[in-house]
Amino acid sequence: VSWLKTNRDYIETELLKQGGILFRGFDLKTASDFEQVAETISPLFSEYNDLPREGVTSKVYGATPYPANRPILFHNESSHLHRFQQKIWFFCLKAAESGGETPIVDCRKIYQKLDANIREKLEAKQLLYVRNYRPDVDVPWQNFFHTDDKAEVAEFCRQAGMTFEWKGEDILRTSKVCPAIIKHPKTGEKSFFNQMQLHHVSCLDTEVQNSLLSLFSPEDLPLHVFYGDGTPIETEVVQQIQELYQQEQRCFTWQEG
């Protein structure tokens, strides 16, 4: 913490230039140690409701519950919501015996290398994220919004610029138009900044994709994303973007602490 306090300017300068920093040798033992280090650099955002809390601190989340043999697809955290974090921290409390890396990508490079026609279309149309909170498939809306009061949910959605509707008694559908590409608020550099891979049904395994589409229309899927005008994003566009991410990804082996 003392080193971080005296090197804030250096860290900020390098972060703006490189896009990410890997810290080694800090020898942190607990989630509380990690929280103290992270807050030395920037205030922590604690309003994200999709992930479990670590338990020992209100501002640190545990790893995403996900099958150990499957990778979580690339996404910019909270970019589908009304506001998002400028920094995101990862910490290794317990290293996996094998695998478990968190691949990262410089989204400025994705923007630069993306086919110009796709880039222009996405920049102009933006993205429409649609989510159906189904208690048997996804996080129930009561858990996500921390309330059983539909009026409170409605007010939150209005404040966040989200469209919402109730589908039957207990299914909530929300939708929001968000950018596919943003300008960094400090450097002005453009980044491909979204959650297309995490939301588009074509990114799922074929078996899972077919199973979901046999049950739900595209608009009724637990998660899906369209162009901002509501038209479908072509599968070949999503495939090109996925291939570009695979080419650009970098991995580092986790070390405890």
Short mmCIF file of C-alpha atoms in Angstrom, two decimals:
data_model
loop_
_atom_site.label_atom_id
_atom_site.label_comp_id
_atom_site.label_asym_id
_atom_site.label_seq_id
_atom_site.Cartn_x
_atom_site.Cartn_y
_atom_site.Cartn_z
CA VAL A 1 0.00 0.00 0.00
CA SER A 2 2.81 2.43 0.83
CA TRP A 3 4.48 1.76 -2.54
CA LEU A 4 1.19 2.30 -4.36
CA LYS A 5 0.54 5.58 -2.56
CA THR A 6 3.88 7.02 -3.67
CA ASN A 7 3.53 5.71 -7.25
CA ARG A 8 -0.05 6.66 -8.15
CA ASP A 9 1.00 8.97 -11.01
CA TYR A 10 3.33 6.34 -12.48
CA ILE A 11 0.61 3.65 -12.32
CA GLU A 12 -2.01 5.92 -13.90
CA THR A 13 0.35 6.96 -16.71
CA GLU A 14 1.30 3.35 -17.49
CA LEU A 15 -2.30 2.19 -17.31
CA LEU A 16 -3.44 4.81 -19.83
CA LYS A 17 -0.57 3.83 -22.14
CA GLN A 18 -0.64 0.03 -21.81
CA GLY A 19 -4.32 -0.60 -21.05
CA GLY A 20 -3.49 -3.05 -18.25
CA ILE A 21 -0.85 -3.73 -15.59
CA LEU A 22 0.16 -7.05 -14.04
CA PHE A 23 1.31 -6.70 -10.41
CA ARG A 24 3.57 -9.42 -8.97
CA GLY A 25 5.18 -9.96 -5.57
CA PHE A 26 2.67 -8.07 -3.43
CA ASP A 27 2.12 -11.13 -1.22
CA LEU A 28 -1.51 -10.40 -0.37
CA LYS A 29 -3.13 -13.03 1.86
CA THR A 30 -6.82 -12.13 1.98
CA ALA A 31 -9.63 -10.46 0.04
CA SER A 32 -9.40 -7.60 2.58
CA ASP A 33 -5.72 -7.11 1.72
CA PHE A 34 -6.71 -6.94 -1.94
CA GLU A 35 -9.49 -4.43 -1.25
CA GLN A 36 -7.06 -2.17 0.63
CA VAL A 37 -4.58 -2.25 -2.27
CA ALA A 38 -7.26 -1.62 -4.91
CA GLU A 39 -8.79 1.30 -3.01
CA THR A 40 -5.37 2.93 -2.75
CA ILE A 41 -5.58 3.49 -6.52
CA SER A 42 -9.29 4.11 -7.05
CA PRO A 43 -12.64 3.94 -5.22
CA LEU A 44 -14.35 0.57 -5.62
CA PHE A 45 -17.71 0.22 -7.32
CA SER A 46 -20.05 -2.07 -5.35
CA GLU A 47 -23.38 -2.01 -7.18
CA TYR A 48 -22.98 -4.96 -9.55
CA ASN A 49 -25.62 -7.59 -8.85
CA ASP A 50 -24.75 -10.49 -11.16
CA LEU A 51 -21.85 -11.92 -9.14
CA PRO A 52 -21.59 -13.35 -5.62
CA ARG A 53 -19.83 -11.31 -2.94
CA GLU A 54 -16.63 -12.74 -1.52
CA GLY A 55 -18.23 -12.68 1.91
CA VAL A 56 -15.53 -10.97 3.97
CA THR A 57 -15.93 -7.58 2.30
CA SER A 58 -18.80 -5.70 0.67
CA LYS A 59 -16.75 -4.54 -2.30
CA VAL A 60 -14.99 -7.71 -3.50
CA TYR A 61 -16.79 -10.28 -5.64
CA GLY A 62 -16.03 -13.99 -5.88
CA ALA A 63 -15.28 -15.72 -9.17
CA THR A 64 -18.15 -16.12 -11.62
CA PRO A 65 -19.97 -19.45 -11.08
CA TYR A 66 -19.24 -21.24 -14.34
CA PRO A 67 -18.35 -24.76 -15.52
CA ALA A 68 -14.63 -25.33 -14.93
CA ASN A 69 -14.11 -26.77 -18.41
CA ARG A 70 -15.62 -23.79 -20.26
CA PRO A 71 -14.12 -20.34 -20.92
CA ILE A 72 -16.14 -17.23 -20.10
CA LEU A 73 -16.38 -15.28 -23.35
CA PHE A 74 -14.76 -11.87 -23.74
CA HIS A 75 -16.72 -8.90 -22.47
CA ASN A 76 -16.24 -5.41 -21.07
CA GLU A 77 -17.65 -5.47 -17.55
CA SER A 78 -20.95 -3.58 -17.09
CA SER A 79 -20.79 -2.10 -20.60
CA HIS A 80 -24.42 -3.19 -21.11
CA LEU A 81 -25.57 -1.12 -18.11
CA HIS A 82 -26.24 2.58 -17.58
CA ARG A 83 -22.77 3.10 -16.15
CA PHE A 84 -19.55 1.11 -16.04
CA GLN A 85 -16.17 1.01 -14.31
CA GLN A 86 -13.10 2.75 -15.71
CA LYS A 87 -10.84 0.22 -13.99
CA ILE A 88 -11.28 -3.43 -13.10
CA TRP A 89 -9.11 -5.42 -10.68
CA PHE A 90 -8.49 -9.18 -10.53
CA PHE A 91 -6.82 -10.96 -7.62
CA CYS A 92 -5.71 -14.57 -7.16
CA LEU A 93 -6.54 -15.86 -3.68
CA LYS A 94 -6.22 -19.53 -4.64
CA ALA A 95 -4.52 -20.55 -7.88
CA ALA A 96 -5.99 -23.36 -10.00
CA GLU A 97 -3.90 -26.53 -10.22
CA SER A 98 -4.04 -26.15 -14.00
CA GLY A 99 -5.62 -23.60 -16.32
CA GLY A 100 -7.90 -20.95 -14.91
CA GLU A 101 -6.20 -18.00 -16.62
CA THR A 102 -8.11 -14.79 -17.31
CA PRO A 103 -7.38 -13.92 -20.96
CA ILE A 104 -7.31 -10.17 -21.62
CA VAL A 105 -7.44 -8.11 -24.80
CA ASP A 106 -6.51 -4.53 -25.65
CA CYS A 107 -9.85 -3.29 -26.97
CA ARG A 108 -8.17 -0.39 -28.77
CA LYS A 109 -6.53 -2.98 -31.04
CA ILE A 110 -9.86 -4.74 -31.62
CA TYR A 111 -11.29 -1.41 -32.78
CA GLN A 112 -8.31 -0.70 -35.04
CA LYS A 113 -8.28 -4.16 -36.64
CA LEU A 114 -12.03 -4.59 -37.04
CA ASP A 115 -13.36 -4.58 -40.61
CA ALA A 116 -14.16 -0.92 -41.40
CA ASN A 117 -17.69 -1.68 -42.64
CA ILE A 118 -18.57 -3.60 -39.47
CA ARG A 119 -17.01 -0.91 -37.31
CA GLU A 120 -18.95 1.90 -38.99
CA LYS A 121 -22.24 -0.01 -38.80
CA LEU A 122 -21.80 -0.78 -35.10
CA GLU A 123 -20.71 2.76 -34.32
CA ALA A 124 -23.79 4.19 -36.06
CA LYS A 125 -26.42 1.70 -34.88
CA GLN A 126 -25.06 0.85 -31.42
CA LEU A 127 -26.33 -2.25 -29.58
CA LEU A 128 -29.63 -3.24 -27.98
CA TYR A 129 -29.22 -5.60 -25.02
CA VAL A 130 -32.31 -7.62 -24.08
CA ARG A 131 -32.57 -9.65 -20.88
CA ASN A 132 -35.40 -11.84 -19.63
CA TYR A 133 -35.19 -12.55 -15.91
CA ARG A 134 -36.59 -16.07 -15.65
CA PRO A 135 -36.38 -17.62 -12.18
CA ASP A 136 -35.73 -21.08 -13.63
CA VAL A 137 -32.97 -19.96 -16.04
CA ASP A 138 -31.30 -16.75 -14.84
CA VAL A 139 -30.95 -14.66 -11.69
CA PRO A 140 -34.51 -13.87 -10.50
CA TRP A 141 -35.30 -10.17 -10.78
CA GLN A 142 -35.87 -10.04 -7.02
CA ASN A 143 -32.26 -11.10 -6.41
CA PHE A 144 -30.80 -8.81 -9.05
CA PHE A 145 -32.64 -5.66 -7.94
CA HIS A 146 -32.65 -6.57 -4.21
CA THR A 147 -36.37 -5.97 -3.85
CA ASP A 148 -39.74 -7.70 -4.20
CA ASP A 149 -41.41 -4.40 -5.10
CA LYS A 150 -42.15 -4.07 -8.81
CA ALA A 151 -42.60 -0.31 -8.43
CA GLU A 152 -39.01 -0.01 -7.15
CA VAL A 153 -37.77 -2.03 -10.12
CA ALA A 154 -39.72 0.20 -12.50
CA GLU A 155 -38.21 3.34 -10.96
CA PHE A 156 -34.69 1.91 -11.17
CA CYS A 157 -35.19 1.06 -14.85
CA ARG A 158 -36.50 4.55 -15.61
CA GLN A 159 -33.55 6.16 -13.82
CA ALA A 160 -31.12 3.89 -15.75
CA GLY A 161 -32.71 4.62 -19.13
CA MET A 162 -33.86 1.01 -19.52
CA THR A 163 -37.08 -0.12 -21.18
CA PHE A 164 -38.92 -2.76 -19.17
CA GLU A 165 -42.05 -4.89 -19.31
CA TRP A 166 -43.56 -7.67 -17.24
CA LYS A 167 -44.12 -10.93 -19.09
CA GLY A 168 -46.67 -12.78 -17.03
CA GLU A 169 -46.54 -12.71 -13.25
CA ASP A 170 -42.85 -13.23 -12.55
CA ILE A 171 -40.78 -12.67 -15.71
CA LEU A 172 -39.20 -9.27 -16.28
CA ARG A 173 -37.83 -8.19 -19.66
CA THR A 174 -35.42 -5.24 -19.79
CA SER A 175 -33.72 -3.69 -22.79
CA LYS A 176 -31.20 -0.91 -23.21
CA VAL A 177 -29.35 0.69 -26.11
CA CYS A 178 -25.63 1.09 -25.38
CA PRO A 179 -22.56 1.94 -27.45
CA ALA A 180 -20.57 -0.76 -29.23
CA ILE A 181 -17.60 1.61 -29.42
CA ILE A 182 -16.59 4.31 -26.94
CA LYS A 183 -14.00 7.07 -26.61
CA HIS A 184 -11.78 6.82 -23.56
CA PRO A 185 -12.66 9.79 -21.31
CA LYS A 186 -9.01 10.68 -20.68
CA THR A 187 -7.07 9.69 -23.82
CA GLY A 188 -9.79 10.08 -26.44
CA GLU A 189 -8.78 6.73 -27.96
CA LYS A 190 -11.56 4.61 -29.39
CA SER A 191 -12.22 1.14 -27.97
CA PHE A 192 -14.45 -1.71 -29.04
CA PHE A 193 -16.32 -1.75 -25.74
CA ASN A 194 -19.34 -4.01 -25.30
CA GLN A 195 -20.69 -7.42 -24.26
CA MET A 196 -21.60 -8.79 -27.67
CA GLN A 197 -19.97 -12.19 -27.16
CA LEU A 198 -21.48 -12.65 -23.72
CA HIS A 199 -25.00 -11.91 -25.00
CA HIS A 200 -25.25 -13.08 -28.61
CA VAL A 201 -26.80 -16.55 -28.84
CA SER A 202 -24.51 -17.60 -31.72
CA CYS A 203 -21.53 -17.51 -29.31
CA LEU A 204 -22.91 -20.42 -27.31
CA ASP A 205 -22.04 -24.05 -28.01
CA THR A 206 -24.20 -25.34 -30.85
CA GLU A 207 -26.04 -27.80 -28.61
CA VAL A 208 -26.89 -25.14 -26.00
CA GLN A 209 -27.81 -22.64 -28.71
CA ASN A 210 -30.20 -25.07 -30.42
CA SER A 211 -31.72 -26.07 -27.11
CA LEU A 212 -32.45 -22.46 -26.12
CA LEU A 213 -33.84 -21.54 -29.54
CA SER A 214 -36.16 -24.55 -29.40
CA LEU A 215 -37.62 -23.10 -26.19
CA PHE A 216 -37.52 -19.34 -26.78
CA SER A 217 -37.80 -16.80 -29.58
CA PRO A 218 -34.76 -14.50 -29.93
CA GLU A 219 -36.61 -11.76 -28.00
CA ASP A 220 -37.45 -14.19 -25.16
CA LEU A 221 -33.94 -15.62 -24.65
CA PRO A 222 -32.45 -15.10 -21.18
CA LEU A 223 -29.79 -12.87 -22.82
CA HIS A 224 -29.47 -11.59 -26.36
CA VAL A 225 -28.14 -8.56 -28.24
CA PHE A 226 -29.32 -6.86 -31.43
CA TYR A 227 -28.31 -3.79 -33.40
CA GLY A 228 -29.59 -0.68 -31.64
CA ASP A 229 -32.56 -0.46 -34.02
CA GLY A 230 -33.70 -3.96 -33.00
CA THR A 231 -32.54 -5.77 -36.15
CA PRO A 232 -30.53 -9.01 -35.83
CA ILE A 233 -26.73 -8.91 -35.81
CA GLU A 234 -25.48 -11.23 -38.54
CA THR A 235 -23.81 -14.42 -37.29
CA GLU A 236 -20.86 -13.88 -39.64
CA VAL A 237 -20.24 -10.46 -38.05
CA VAL A 238 -20.12 -12.03 -34.59
CA GLN A 239 -17.80 -14.77 -35.87
CA GLN A 240 -15.34 -12.22 -37.29
CA ILE A 241 -15.29 -10.40 -33.96
CA GLN A 242 -14.74 -13.65 -32.04
CA GLU A 243 -11.82 -14.58 -34.31
CA LEU A 244 -10.22 -11.18 -33.78
CA TYR A 245 -10.44 -11.55 -30.01
CA GLN A 246 -8.83 -14.99 -30.19
CA GLN A 247 -5.94 -13.55 -32.24
CA GLU A 248 -5.36 -10.68 -29.83
CA GLN A 249 -5.79 -12.39 -26.44
CA ARG A 250 -2.98 -12.57 -23.89
CA CYS A 251 -2.82 -14.89 -20.88
CA PHE A 252 -0.82 -14.88 -17.66
CA THR A 253 -0.57 -17.79 -15.24
CA TRP A 254 -2.15 -16.92 -11.91
CA GLN A 255 0.09 -16.67 -8.86
CA GLU A 256 -1.42 -16.61 -5.38
CA GLY A 257 -1.25 -13.15 -3.85
#
